[in-house]
Structures are given as structure tokens and as C-alpha cells.
Amino acid sequence: MAWVLLTLEAPPVADFSSSTSQSRNSCAGVAFGSDAFAEKEIARAEEVAARLGRRSRRGWIPLLLGSVAIIGLMMGAWELVLPAFGFDSLSPALRWLLFGRATSTGILLALFAGVYVNRWRKQLEGAREELHAQRAALREVAWRHEQLSGLGATARVLAHEIRGPLHRIALQVAAMQKAPDADLAERARRASSLVRSEVDAVERLISEYVEHSAGADRPFTPGRLDACAMLEAAVDREAPSAEARGVRLELVSACDCSPSLSGDEDMLREALQALLRQAVSASPHGGRVGVECRSSGGSFTITVSDEGPPFQDPSAVFRPFYAAPRAGSSGLALALVRDVVRAHRGEISAENCAPGARILLRLPVEAA
Amino acid sequence: MSARILVVDDDPVAVSGLCDLLQFDGFVAVGTEWPKLALETLKAERFDALITDLEMPEIHGLDLLRAAKAASPQMPVFIVTAYAGSPAAEAALKIGAHSILRKPLAYERLLADLQRMFPST
């Protein structure tokens, strides 16, 4: 009996109450604190729930064993007591009465313990449910916090991306206003050209943002594509703007045959052009952008190398609104390229090389 | 004598625009889009003021600010950034930046500060 009660005395409800109050307090903390804090609290709540579950399941085992043990001890004791005190001469009816009373006492004790354990179980179940509700609430708060901070980051980066062109326009216009009359015509021509290109840049940023926001909703129209021809077309399209910036854009093909890809031609062409555009924009005047392609091992690999400044963090450049995009890049262009590559079951990576940087894109080739 | 001002921004169009404006207003403006070069120039030459961006590749504007303050503690440093309320901008003020100017730059405000500091220009 003592053993049974001892096993029933485990105080998980007290554990839960302290944990629940901590979880409640932490909800407010999450709203103003970090996601890591919320994750820690959720992990703690899950751990407590799991512990309660294990204890709750194990609670029936001592109850069952305890009940059997009590009844067995009562019966055994009775069999010893009867001969020792000469009660074995009692009439069967009297023996049954005494034996039955002992047995019923054991059964009652077991039932009492069962009721006690059951109440404890119910408390635990309630506590677990409440804990799960708390966990769900915490997750909701953490998710909202993440969304809000994401929106804040997006707004900050968009503001930065738009302020850059505005800053350049403002300076050029102010310089034009202060310029001597002899320089005015030339400055006006330069300023108008700058304003036009900056407006284009802001328009492209907005388009990229809208495209990025559309994400998976963008229709995917697969078809069979000639990889080399598609790359050549993208290079041809970007060649004029590269030439205008004084950058050599060179295609080196190492394909012995033209591999066939399965994918959305428009999406891939736009992604390749965006890739080339960022390399050209980052390159210094007189620099070179090399485009190499190779088909081997069931994949088509494109390498775009430039002589621009290195990536601050090559592993982060495909992250939307990367905090340190290179000149001429919005911080979204490479994220969009990555989305397209992933949609085609491909891989993309970036690395720095001396001089400049390099982006490697690998797409699976369709079997002939 | 005209004050010498070093302008640093990884955006060459912004550098040339600001240098032109400063020169129109009588300052000697030296501009560079390469922060590393700016760091070396700061050590080798004397400047009366520094105008720098914060977020730049290779060297952060805060490092330039520290270098400028080490070379010449009295030299006013103007920070021109799109993230005027960022922690980096606040850190710049603590290090000793004269002021934080938001992009797009309100040039007349910068000019007023410079003319007050260097009235002989």
C-alpha cells in the first residue's frame, strides 16, 4: 500500500502549473522579444508535455501491480493466519465471510487507488491540453512576430532601394541648377539620361518585388528547350547594355551537343538575363563577364564570372532583400533567379574569385 | 583657403554629383567609390571634413569614421545613409560623427553646416 501511494505521489501537476505560468508570461515576452525566445519556450512546453504524457501512461502500471500485490498479500496472510490461530476449524461459511471481507478490503483499496490515479490522470490530461493550447498560442505569436519583422525588413530594404536612385537624381539636379551656363546643356543631357535610367531601375525593382510576392502563384509552362540556344539568346539580349557600360560579355560553350532541358522558357530566359544583368552591372568599366556552359553527368552547368566587387557573403546572396547587394542589383534579382532554378529542380551557388565573383547554375538535362 | 573634403560612397554617380556640388560652392572635393582607397588617402593626406556612406563593400563606413577620428579627432564627419535610424547610424554618432544625413541628401542642409564650419571657403 505504502509503495503504491509512493508511486502516486509524483507531483507533475505542480511542474505543469509553474511551466504554464511561465508560458503565459512568455507570450507577452515573445511579442516584444526574439523568435529564439519563443522557440525556447515552445521547446520547454513540449518537453513538459512529453514528460507528463510518459508519467501518465506509466501511472497505470503501478496501479495494476499494486492492486494484484495487495490482494495477493491479503490472501497469503489469511492462509497463514488461519492455521496459526486455529481458525482453520471454522465453518466454511464463516471462513468465506472472513476471507471475503479481506479480499473485498483489498479490492476496495485498489479501487480507491484507481480512483485516485484516475483523478490524477484527468488532471494531467487537462494540463496537457492546456499546455498544447499554450504552445499553439505561442507559435501563433512567434509567427506573427516573424511576419511583422519580415514586413519591416522588406519595407526598410525597399525604402533603401528607392532612396538610392532618388539620391542620385537629387544630386544631379542640384548640380545642374548650380552649374555655370556653359555647362548647362551638357549637364541637362546627363541628368535627363540619369533620371531615365533611374526611373527604369525603380520600375524594375517594383516589377521584381511584385514577381517575388507572386511566388508560387506564377504559372509554370513546361516545354522542351535547347539549353545552348536559350543561353545564346540571353547573352545576345544583354550584349547591347553590356557594351553601353563598357563591359565585354563573352560566351564560351563547352557543349559538344546541345542539351535539352525541360522547363518554362520565359522564366528561364528572364532568370538568365537577370543573372547576366547583375554581373554586367557589378563589373567595372572595361571589365569582362564570362559565360561558360558545359553539359556533363546529366546536368547543364552555366558559370557567370565577372570582375566586380566580391560578394560580402556568398552564401546569403540569394536571400530575398539581401542586405548588401552589389551595384545595380536590387537585392531581389538573385532571389528570383534562385526561385526559377529551384522550380526547375536545379541548383545555384555563388562564390568569390580573384578578381570578382562567380555564380554557378546547374539544371538537370532531359534524357534524349 | 578652401576646405578639403573627402567624399566616399560606393555609388560613383552619387560621388561625382556631390563632388560637383561642393566644388560649385567653393570647396575642394576629392571623391572615391573605393573605401579602401579612402582609408589610405585619409592616412596620407589632410582633409578638413569627411562625407561618407555607411553600407559599403570591403570597408564599412564606421571603420572609415574611426580611421578619420584617429587621424584627426577634430575633423567633422558627415554620414550620408539611406538607413538614418539604423543601429549603425546610432553607433556612428557615438563614435563621433557630426551628423547623420538621410538619402536623398538635403544638400542645402549639408552646405549650411559646412559653410558654418569653414566660413573662409
Coordinates of C-alpha atoms in Angstrom, one line a residue:
Chain A
M1 CA 0.0 0.0 0.0
A2 CA 2.8 2.4 1.0
W3 CA 4.6 1.5 -2.2
V4 CA 1.5 2.2 -4.3
L5 CA 0.9 5.5 -2.6
L6 CA 4.5 6.5 -3.0
T7 CA 4.3 5.9 -6.8
L8 CA 1.2 8.1 -6.8
E9 CA 2.8 11.0 -5.1
A10 CA 4.8 12.2 -8.1
P11 CA 3.9 15.9 -8.4
P12 CA 3.8 16.6 -12.2
V13 CA 0.8 18.9 -11.7
A14 CA 3.0 21.3 -9.8
D15 CA 5.5 21.1 -12.6
F16 CA 2.9 22.0 -15.1
S17 CA 1.5 24.9 -13.2
S18 CA 4.8 26.6 -12.9
S19 CA 5.5 25.8 -16.6
T20 CA 2.1 27.1 -17.6
S21 CA 2.6 30.3 -15.8
Q22 CA 6.0 30.7 -17.4
S23 CA 4.4 30.1 -20.8
R24 CA 1.7 32.7 -20.2
N25 CA 4.2 35.2 -19.1
S26 CA 6.4 34.4 -22.1
C27 CA 3.5 35.2 -24.6
A28 CA 4.0 38.9 -23.7
G29 CA 7.7 38.4 -23.9
V30 CA 7.5 36.9 -27.4
A31 CA 5.6 39.9 -28.7
F32 CA 8.5 42.2 -27.8
G33 CA 11.3 39.7 -27.7
S34 CA 13.1 37.5 -30.2
D35 CA 12.0 34.4 -32.1
A36 CA 14.7 32.4 -30.4
F37 CA 13.0 33.2 -27.0
A38 CA 9.7 31.9 -28.4
E39 CA 11.3 28.7 -29.8
K40 CA 13.0 28.1 -26.4
E41 CA 9.6 28.4 -24.6
I42 CA 7.9 26.1 -27.1
A43 CA 10.6 23.5 -26.7
R44 CA 10.3 23.7 -22.9
A45 CA 6.5 23.4 -23.2
E46 CA 6.9 20.4 -25.5
E47 CA 9.3 18.8 -23.1
V48 CA 7.0 19.2 -20.2
A49 CA 4.0 17.8 -22.2
A50 CA 6.1 14.8 -23.2
R51 CA 7.2 14.2 -19.6
L52 CA 3.6 14.4 -18.4
G53 CA 2.5 12.0 -21.1
R54 CA 5.1 9.4 -20.1
R55 CA 4.2 9.7 -16.4
S56 CA 0.5 9.5 -17.2
R57 CA 0.9 6.3 -19.2
R58 CA 3.2 4.7 -16.6
G59 CA 0.7 5.6 -13.9
W60 CA -1.5 2.5 -14.7
I61 CA 1.3 0.0 -14.3
P62 CA 2.0 0.6 -10.6
L63 CA -1.8 0.7 -10.1
L64 CA -2.3 -2.7 -11.6
L65 CA 0.8 -4.2 -10.0
G66 CA -0.1 -2.7 -6.6
S67 CA -3.7 -4.0 -6.7
V68 CA -2.5 -7.5 -7.5
A69 CA 0.1 -7.3 -4.8
I70 CA -2.4 -6.1 -2.2
I71 CA -4.9 -8.8 -3.0
G72 CA -2.1 -11.5 -3.1
L73 CA -0.7 -10.3 0.3
M74 CA -4.2 -10.4 1.9
M75 CA -4.9 -13.8 0.6
G76 CA -1.4 -15.1 1.6
A77 CA -1.6 -13.5 5.1
W78 CA -5.1 -15.0 5.6
E79 CA -3.9 -18.5 4.7
L80 CA -1.0 -18.1 7.3
V81 CA -3.2 -16.6 10.0
L82 CA -5.9 -19.2 9.8
P83 CA -3.9 -22.3 10.9
A84 CA -1.7 -20.2 13.4
F85 CA -4.7 -19.2 15.4
G86 CA -6.7 -22.3 14.9
F87 CA -9.3 -20.7 12.7
D88 CA -9.0 -23.5 10.1
S89 CA -11.6 -25.3 12.1
L90 CA -14.1 -22.6 11.3
S91 CA -17.1 -23.4 9.3
P92 CA -16.8 -22.8 5.6
A93 CA -19.4 -20.1 5.7
L94 CA -17.5 -18.2 8.4
R95 CA -14.2 -18.7 6.6
W96 CA -15.7 -17.4 3.4
L97 CA -17.1 -14.4 5.2
L98 CA -13.7 -13.5 6.8
F99 CA -11.8 -14.3 3.6
G100 CA -14.2 -12.4 1.5
R101 CA -14.0 -9.3 3.8
A102 CA -10.2 -9.3 3.5
T103 CA -10.4 -9.7 -0.2
S104 CA -13.1 -7.0 -0.5
T105 CA -10.9 -4.7 1.6
G106 CA -8.0 -5.3 -0.9
I107 CA -10.3 -4.7 -3.8
L108 CA -11.7 -1.5 -2.2
L109 CA -8.2 -0.3 -1.6
A110 CA -7.3 -1.0 -5.2
L111 CA -10.4 0.8 -6.3
F112 CA -9.6 3.8 -4.1
A113 CA -6.1 3.9 -5.6
G114 CA -7.6 3.5 -9.1
V115 CA -10.0 6.4 -8.5
Y116 CA -7.1 8.5 -7.1
V117 CA -4.9 7.7 -10.1
N118 CA -7.8 8.3 -12.5
R119 CA -8.3 11.8 -11.0
W120 CA -4.6 12.4 -11.3
R121 CA -4.7 11.2 -14.9
K122 CA -7.6 13.5 -15.7
Q123 CA -5.7 16.4 -14.2
L124 CA -2.7 15.6 -16.2
E125 CA -4.8 15.3 -19.4
G126 CA -6.3 18.7 -18.8
A127 CA -2.9 20.1 -18.1
R128 CA -1.5 18.6 -21.3
E129 CA -4.4 20.0 -23.3
E130 CA -3.9 23.4 -21.8
L131 CA -0.2 23.1 -22.5
H132 CA -0.8 22.3 -26.1
A133 CA -3.2 25.3 -26.4
Q134 CA -0.4 27.4 -24.9
R135 CA 2.1 26.0 -27.3
A136 CA -0.3 26.8 -30.3
A137 CA -0.8 30.3 -28.9
L138 CA 3.0 30.8 -28.6
R139 CA 3.5 29.5 -32.1
E140 CA 0.9 32.0 -33.4
V141 CA 2.6 34.9 -31.6
A142 CA 6.0 33.8 -32.9
W143 CA 4.7 33.5 -36.4
R144 CA 3.0 36.9 -36.3
H145 CA 6.2 38.4 -34.9
E146 CA 8.2 36.9 -37.7
Q147 CA 5.8 38.2 -40.3
L148 CA 5.9 41.7 -38.8
S149 CA 9.7 41.7 -38.7
G150 CA 9.8 40.4 -42.2
L151 CA 7.4 43.1 -43.4
G152 CA 9.6 45.7 -41.5
A153 CA 12.7 44.4 -43.2
T154 CA 11.1 44.4 -46.6
A155 CA 9.9 48.0 -46.1
R156 CA 13.4 49.1 -45.0
V157 CA 15.1 47.5 -47.9
L158 CA 12.5 48.8 -50.4
A159 CA 13.0 52.3 -48.9
H160 CA 16.8 51.9 -49.3
E161 CA 16.5 50.7 -52.9
I162 CA 14.2 53.6 -53.8
R163 CA 16.2 56.2 -51.9
G164 CA 19.4 55.3 -53.8
P165 CA 18.0 56.4 -57.2
L166 CA 16.3 59.4 -55.6
H167 CA 19.7 60.4 -54.0
R168 CA 21.5 60.2 -57.4
I169 CA 18.7 62.2 -59.1
A170 CA 18.6 64.8 -56.4
L171 CA 22.4 65.4 -56.5
Q172 CA 22.5 65.6 -60.3
V173 CA 19.5 68.0 -60.5
A174 CA 21.1 70.2 -57.7
A175 CA 24.4 70.2 -59.6
M176 CA 22.6 71.1 -62.8
Q177 CA 21.0 74.1 -61.0
K178 CA 24.3 75.3 -59.8
A179 CA 26.3 74.6 -63.0
P180 CA 27.6 77.6 -65.0
D181 CA 25.7 78.4 -68.1
A182 CA 28.4 77.0 -70.4
D183 CA 28.0 73.5 -68.8
L184 CA 24.2 73.6 -68.5
A185 CA 23.3 71.9 -71.8
E186 CA 25.8 69.0 -71.2
R187 CA 24.6 68.6 -67.5
A188 CA 21.0 68.7 -68.5
R189 CA 21.6 66.0 -71.1
R190 CA 23.5 63.8 -68.5
A191 CA 20.8 64.5 -65.8
S192 CA 17.9 63.6 -68.1
S193 CA 19.7 60.4 -69.1
L194 CA 20.3 59.5 -65.5
V195 CA 16.7 60.2 -64.5
R196 CA 15.5 57.9 -67.3
S197 CA 17.8 55.1 -66.2
E198 CA 16.9 55.6 -62.5
V199 CA 13.2 55.5 -63.3
D200 CA 13.8 52.2 -65.2
A201 CA 15.7 50.9 -62.2
V202 CA 12.9 51.7 -59.8
E203 CA 10.3 50.3 -62.2
R204 CA 12.4 47.1 -62.4
L205 CA 12.6 46.9 -58.6
I206 CA 8.8 47.2 -58.3
S207 CA 8.3 44.6 -61.0
E208 CA 10.7 42.2 -59.3
Y209 CA 9.0 42.8 -55.9
V210 CA 5.6 42.1 -57.4
E211 CA 7.0 39.0 -59.1
H212 CA 8.7 37.8 -55.9
S213 CA 5.4 38.4 -54.0
A214 CA 3.5 36.3 -56.6
G215 CA 6.0 33.5 -55.9
A216 CA 4.4 30.1 -56.4
D217 CA 1.3 31.6 -58.0
R218 CA 3.2 32.3 -61.2
P219 CA 2.1 29.9 -63.9
F220 CA 4.7 27.4 -64.9
T221 CA 4.5 26.3 -68.5
P222 CA 6.9 23.5 -69.1
G223 CA 8.4 22.6 -72.5
R224 CA 11.4 21.1 -74.2
L225 CA 14.2 23.6 -74.5
D226 CA 17.6 23.8 -76.3
A227 CA 19.8 24.9 -73.4
C228 CA 22.7 26.4 -75.5
A229 CA 20.3 28.3 -77.8
M230 CA 18.5 29.7 -74.9
L231 CA 21.7 30.8 -73.2
E232 CA 23.0 32.4 -76.5
A233 CA 19.7 34.3 -76.8
A234 CA 20.0 35.6 -73.3
V235 CA 23.6 36.7 -74.0
D236 CA 22.6 38.4 -77.2
R237 CA 19.8 40.3 -75.4
E238 CA 22.2 41.6 -72.7
A239 CA 25.1 42.4 -75.1
P240 CA 23.9 45.9 -76.0
S241 CA 23.6 47.1 -72.4
A242 CA 26.9 45.5 -71.6
E243 CA 28.5 47.3 -74.5
A244 CA 27.0 50.6 -73.4
R245 CA 28.6 50.1 -70.0
G246 CA 32.0 49.3 -71.5
V247 CA 31.8 45.6 -70.3
R248 CA 32.8 42.7 -72.5
L249 CA 30.2 39.9 -72.4
E250 CA 31.6 36.7 -73.7
L251 CA 30.0 33.3 -74.1
V252 CA 32.2 30.2 -74.1
S253 CA 30.4 27.0 -74.8
A254 CA 32.0 23.7 -74.0
C255 CA 28.9 21.6 -75.1
D256 CA 29.7 19.0 -77.7
C257 CA 26.0 18.6 -78.3
S258 CA 23.1 21.0 -77.4
P259 CA 21.5 19.5 -74.3
S260 CA 17.8 19.5 -73.9
L261 CA 16.1 20.9 -70.8
S262 CA 12.5 20.6 -69.6
G263 CA 11.2 23.9 -68.3
D264 CA 9.4 27.2 -68.7
E265 CA 11.3 29.1 -71.5
D266 CA 10.2 32.6 -70.4
M267 CA 11.1 32.0 -66.8
L268 CA 14.5 30.6 -67.6
R269 CA 15.3 33.2 -70.1
E270 CA 14.4 36.0 -67.7
A271 CA 16.4 34.4 -65.0
L272 CA 19.5 34.1 -67.2
Q273 CA 19.1 37.7 -68.3
A274 CA 18.8 38.8 -64.7
L275 CA 21.9 36.8 -63.9
L276 CA 23.9 38.4 -66.7
R277 CA 22.5 41.9 -65.9
Q278 CA 23.7 41.7 -62.3
A279 CA 27.2 40.6 -63.5
V280 CA 27.4 43.4 -66.0
S281 CA 26.1 46.0 -63.5
A282 CA 28.7 44.9 -61.0
S283 CA 31.6 45.0 -63.4
P284 CA 33.9 47.9 -63.7
H285 CA 34.2 49.8 -67.0
G286 CA 36.5 47.8 -69.2
G287 CA 35.7 44.6 -67.3
R288 CA 34.8 41.2 -68.6
V289 CA 31.8 39.0 -67.9
G290 CA 32.4 35.4 -69.0
V291 CA 29.6 33.0 -69.5
E292 CA 30.6 29.3 -69.8
C293 CA 28.3 26.4 -70.2
R294 CA 29.0 22.7 -70.0
S295 CA 26.9 19.6 -70.3
S296 CA 28.1 16.6 -68.2
G297 CA 26.7 14.0 -65.9
G298 CA 23.1 14.6 -66.7
S299 CA 23.2 18.3 -65.9
F300 CA 23.8 21.5 -67.8
T301 CA 26.1 23.9 -65.9
I302 CA 26.3 27.6 -66.6
T303 CA 29.0 29.7 -64.9
V304 CA 28.8 33.5 -65.0
S305 CA 32.0 35.2 -63.9
D306 CA 32.6 38.9 -63.5
E307 CA 35.3 41.3 -62.3
G308 CA 33.1 43.3 -60.0
P309 CA 33.5 43.6 -56.2
P310 CA 33.2 40.3 -54.3
F311 CA 30.0 39.2 -52.5
Q312 CA 30.1 40.2 -48.9
D313 CA 28.5 36.8 -48.0
P314 CA 28.3 34.4 -51.0
S315 CA 26.0 32.1 -49.1
A316 CA 23.5 34.9 -48.5
V317 CA 23.2 36.5 -51.9
F318 CA 20.1 34.5 -53.0
R319 CA 18.3 35.6 -49.9
P320 CA 15.4 38.0 -50.7
F321 CA 16.4 41.5 -49.8
Y322 CA 20.0 40.5 -49.2
A323 CA 21.3 43.4 -47.2
A324 CA 24.4 44.1 -49.3
P325 CA 23.6 43.7 -53.0
R326 CA 26.2 44.7 -55.5
A327 CA 25.9 47.8 -57.6
G328 CA 23.0 47.7 -60.0
S329 CA 21.3 44.9 -58.2
S330 CA 18.1 45.3 -56.2
G331 CA 18.7 42.6 -53.7
L332 CA 15.8 40.7 -55.2
A333 CA 17.1 39.8 -58.6
L334 CA 19.2 36.9 -57.5
A335 CA 16.5 35.7 -55.2
L336 CA 14.2 35.5 -58.2
V337 CA 16.8 33.6 -60.2
R338 CA 17.1 31.1 -57.4
D339 CA 13.3 30.7 -57.3
V340 CA 13.3 29.9 -61.0
V341 CA 16.2 27.5 -60.7
R342 CA 14.6 25.7 -57.9
A343 CA 11.3 25.4 -59.8
H344 CA 13.4 23.6 -62.5
R345 CA 14.9 21.2 -59.9
G346 CA 18.3 22.9 -60.4
E347 CA 20.9 24.3 -58.1
I348 CA 22.6 27.6 -57.8
S349 CA 25.6 28.9 -55.8
A350 CA 27.8 31.9 -55.6
E351 CA 31.5 32.2 -54.8
N352 CA 34.1 34.9 -54.8
C353 CA 37.2 34.6 -57.1
A354 CA 40.1 36.8 -57.7
P355 CA 39.2 39.1 -59.2
G356 CA 35.4 39.3 -59.0
A357 CA 32.7 36.8 -58.3
R358 CA 31.1 33.8 -59.9
I359 CA 27.7 32.3 -60.0
L360 CA 27.2 28.6 -60.9
L361 CA 23.9 27.3 -62.1
R362 CA 23.1 23.7 -62.7
L363 CA 20.0 22.4 -64.4
P364 CA 19.0 18.8 -65.0
V365 CA 19.2 17.7 -68.6
E366 CA 16.3 15.8 -70.1
A367 CA 17.1 12.3 -71.3
A368 CA 17.2 12.1 -75.1
Chain B
M1 CA 41.7 78.9 -48.3
S2 CA 39.2 76.3 -49.5
A3 CA 38.3 73.4 -47.2
R4 CA 39.3 70.0 -48.5
I5 CA 36.5 67.4 -48.2
L6 CA 36.8 63.7 -48.9
V7 CA 33.6 62.1 -50.3
V8 CA 33.2 58.3 -50.1
D9 CA 30.3 56.3 -51.5
D10 CA 30.3 53.0 -53.3
D11 CA 27.9 54.7 -55.8
P12 CA 30.1 56.5 -58.3
V13 CA 27.2 58.7 -59.6
A14 CA 26.5 59.9 -56.1
V15 CA 30.2 60.6 -55.6
S16 CA 30.5 62.7 -58.8
G17 CA 27.2 64.5 -58.1
L18 CA 28.2 65.5 -54.6
C19 CA 31.8 66.4 -55.6
D20 CA 30.5 68.7 -58.4
L21 CA 28.1 70.4 -55.9
L22 CA 30.8 71.0 -53.3
Q23 CA 33.2 72.4 -56.0
F24 CA 30.5 74.7 -57.2
D25 CA 30.3 76.0 -53.7
G26 CA 34.0 76.6 -53.4
F27 CA 35.2 73.5 -51.6
V28 CA 38.0 71.2 -52.8
A29 CA 36.2 67.9 -53.1
V30 CA 38.0 64.6 -53.5
G31 CA 35.7 61.7 -54.2
T32 CA 36.2 57.9 -54.4
E33 CA 33.9 54.9 -54.7
W34 CA 36.5 52.6 -53.1
P35 CA 36.5 52.7 -49.3
K36 CA 39.9 51.0 -49.1
L37 CA 41.4 53.8 -51.2
A38 CA 39.7 56.3 -49.0
L39 CA 41.3 54.8 -45.9
E40 CA 44.7 55.1 -47.4
T41 CA 44.0 58.6 -48.6
L42 CA 42.9 59.6 -45.1
K43 CA 46.2 58.4 -43.7
A44 CA 48.3 60.0 -46.3
E45 CA 46.6 63.4 -46.8
R46 CA 45.0 66.0 -44.7
F47 CA 41.2 66.7 -45.1
D48 CA 39.0 69.2 -43.3
A49 CA 35.9 67.0 -43.4
L50 CA 34.7 63.6 -44.5
I51 CA 31.4 62.7 -46.0
T52 CA 30.8 59.0 -46.2
D53 CA 28.2 56.4 -46.8
L54 CA 27.8 53.6 -44.2
E55 CA 27.0 50.4 -46.1
M56 CA 29.8 49.8 -48.5
P57 CA 31.6 46.7 -49.7
E58 CA 35.0 45.9 -48.2
I59 CA 35.1 48.5 -45.6
H60 CA 32.2 49.7 -43.5
G61 CA 31.6 53.4 -43.1
L62 CA 32.0 53.0 -39.3
D63 CA 35.6 51.8 -39.9
L64 CA 36.3 54.9 -42.1
L65 CA 34.8 57.1 -39.4
R66 CA 37.1 55.5 -36.8
A67 CA 40.1 56.0 -39.1
A68 CA 39.2 59.6 -39.7
K69 CA 38.8 60.3 -36.0
A70 CA 42.1 58.5 -35.3
A71 CA 43.9 60.6 -37.9
S72 CA 42.3 63.9 -36.9
P73 CA 39.9 63.9 -33.9
Q74 CA 38.6 67.3 -34.7
M75 CA 37.6 66.5 -38.3
P76 CA 33.9 66.6 -38.8
V77 CA 32.5 63.5 -40.4
F78 CA 29.1 63.5 -42.1
I79 CA 27.3 60.2 -42.6
V80 CA 25.0 60.0 -45.6
T81 CA 22.9 56.9 -45.5
A82 CA 19.5 55.5 -46.5
Y83 CA 19.2 53.9 -43.1
A84 CA 19.3 57.0 -41.0
G85 CA 17.7 55.4 -37.9
S86 CA 19.7 52.2 -38.1
P87 CA 21.9 50.9 -35.2
A88 CA 25.0 51.6 -37.4
A89 CA 23.9 55.3 -37.7
E90 CA 23.4 55.5 -33.9
A91 CA 26.9 53.9 -33.5
A92 CA 28.3 56.5 -35.8
L93 CA 27.0 59.3 -33.6
K94 CA 28.5 57.6 -30.6
I95 CA 31.9 57.3 -32.3
G96 CA 31.8 61.0 -33.0
A97 CA 30.1 61.6 -36.4
H98 CA 29.0 65.2 -36.7
S99 CA 25.6 64.3 -38.1
I100 CA 23.6 61.7 -40.0
L101 CA 22.1 62.8 -43.3
R102 CA 19.4 60.7 -44.9
K103 CA 19.4 59.8 -48.6
P104 CA 18.2 61.5 -50.8
L105 CA 20.5 64.1 -49.4
A106 CA 19.2 67.5 -48.5
Y107 CA 22.3 69.3 -49.9
E108 CA 21.4 72.7 -48.6
R109 CA 21.5 71.5 -45.0
L110 CA 24.9 69.9 -45.5
L111 CA 26.1 73.1 -47.2
A112 CA 24.8 75.3 -44.4
D113 CA 26.8 73.1 -41.9
L114 CA 30.0 73.2 -44.0
Q115 CA 29.8 77.0 -44.5
R116 CA 29.3 77.5 -40.8
M117 CA 32.4 75.3 -40.0
F118 CA 34.5 76.7 -42.8
P119 CA 33.4 80.4 -43.2
S120 CA 36.5 81.3 -45.2
T121 CA 35.5 79.0 -48.1

